[in-house]
């Protein structure tokens, strides 16, 4: 009974593939429109209108409106050639229909056009943004008073900010030691004298270290700033540091899994580190970071004295939806903490919302327990997130809010003071409260929309971050993905015509709501030929220029599994019986973000079965064509 009730509630979160909730949607749009007009008319109501009514009915007014309407109709016609993300037929990328609270919250916020750079331009929506940061801090079990989180334009900028923050805070102890030596000040007993040890003090130890230094005769903040990498530049900073301590230290690095989003390569470029210093850890047959390989990379960094700015663990990889073994990575770092240290940043741009599955809501708490039983490994991984240092999450993915809404969250809120920039005209707070918080002082972006913050804030209010809201939605999507995985495997056994000539091969068990697979004729062993075969199939379901969007029955995406990204010991599990004559295996990729993927389509079959029948039919057609040619 409760299951059916929850499913009915989840349906109401969306407008619907056919606009089923159009009446409610139109009523809410009208409510918002009436409210903004009411607000305008009642702000100093004695002020007279400034656009005379006769202007609207004049020849120039009528021409303006006619042109406006014609141009708008043309715009709307062109937009209908865009991708139908709302349809169960779309399963290509990490984007789907926007939820009603996400859409209406954004629209309401948009009409006020707040700029969340500071409280002067956004006293209300800035408060929403900071509250969203605290909501996610509580979700991931950070201290919501000591942490700091805010909305970004997307996961890429949130990932950049993790480097920005950690680069600024990681080397404060070494900077303090350099200042003491350069000024010939007495060395305090609480500070290690060895440079390598200073470079490996934990972020959580820095606040107490700074408090100890405040008792010394030193203008602390100004001294740190004047001797920081940000002020001196990386090259001069590391030169002065090594000269002062009379020792050699290797260049700092970032450690990422081979599945890392391309933003990490961008970050190493952007922050002047060099892409060569973004060290990739190979993946195992689960398509996740190999903990054994991670240990080897740590050995290298320790032996070569390469300070680690941060280690990135991906929870929900862009390509495969896989989750790095966070518990194993944290255990390895704990075992090595006396000799080497690394903060851990969680790139959960895609997968962060899955944590909500395990948080009991007040109405449907039992489904959080059920999610834990069905997804024990995932729950185990998310239970360790509280022991990490910073997180990226994208509400515009699994949060179903409009673009662009990412989120950066750091456990170490103190670190924001070491990247702060002043601007007297707008970034100086008058009061110590959220409404007057100078957010732009602490972030990479400048002007930023209050509408995104409003959208995420309102979404979290209507669709809570627990089993009553997002948790229930995501548990349902994982179940549907597992059903599709079973459907793929049954095709190799139950469909005699297909299985006599062809096979369909998922590259791994689904870990979330994303699945990668490839098709091949049974006799085909060459990876290069398999790649060509799958690209030919893909052309039918991959967006390309067309006069009619209706030409596509379904939309899917593609990716590659690169051979050199996988550990040598695991390659045979993935590429068994294949001749490796290409550097990568071409995969078909589906992301099940639409909750109606298993309801009947126009021909009576559910969308997943219909899609699978079509793709199997195409593969048989292409295989038989190629046999005739040979």
CSV table of C-alpha atoms in Angstrom, one decimal, residues 495-503 520-524 533 536-537 613-630:
chain,number,residue,atom,x,y,z
A,495,UNK,CA,15.7,-15.1,-28.0
A,496,UNK,CA,16.6,-18.0,-30.3
A,497,UNK,CA,16.9,-16.1,-33.5
A,498,UNK,CA,19.1,-13.4,-32.0
A,499,UNK,CA,21.2,-15.7,-29.8
A,500,UNK,CA,22.0,-18.0,-32.7
A,501,UNK,CA,24.1,-15.3,-34.4
A,502,UNK,CA,24.6,-12.5,-32.0
A,503,UNK,CA,25.3,-11.7,-28.3
A,520,UNK,CA,28.7,-8.5,-31.6
A,521,UNK,CA,28.3,-11.4,-34.0
A,522,UNK,CA,29.4,-14.5,-32.2
A,523,UNK,CA,32.1,-15.2,-34.7
A,524,UNK,CA,33.6,-11.7,-34.4
A,533,UNK,CA,29.8,-2.7,-35.8
A,536,UNK,CA,26.9,1.6,-37.2
A,537,UNK,CA,24.2,0.6,-34.8
A,613,UNK,CA,13.9,-5.4,-29.8
A,614,UNK,CA,14.8,-2.6,-32.2
A,615,UNK,CA,18.5,-2.7,-31.4
A,616,UNK,CA,18.6,-6.5,-31.7
A,617,UNK,CA,16.8,-6.3,-35.0
A,618,UNK,CA,19.3,-3.7,-36.3
A,619,UNK,CA,22.3,-5.8,-35.2
A,620,UNK,CA,20.9,-8.9,-37.0
A,621,UNK,CA,20.2,-6.8,-40.1
A,622,UNK,CA,23.7,-5.4,-40.2
A,623,UNK,CA,25.3,-8.7,-39.5
A,624,UNK,CA,23.4,-10.5,-42.3
A,625,UNK,CA,24.2,-7.7,-44.7
A,626,UNK,CA,28.0,-8.0,-44.0
A,627,UNK,CA,27.8,-11.8,-44.5
A,628,UNK,CA,26.2,-11.4,-47.9
A,629,UNK,CA,29.1,-9.1,-48.9
A,630,UNK,CA,31.7,-11.6,-47.9
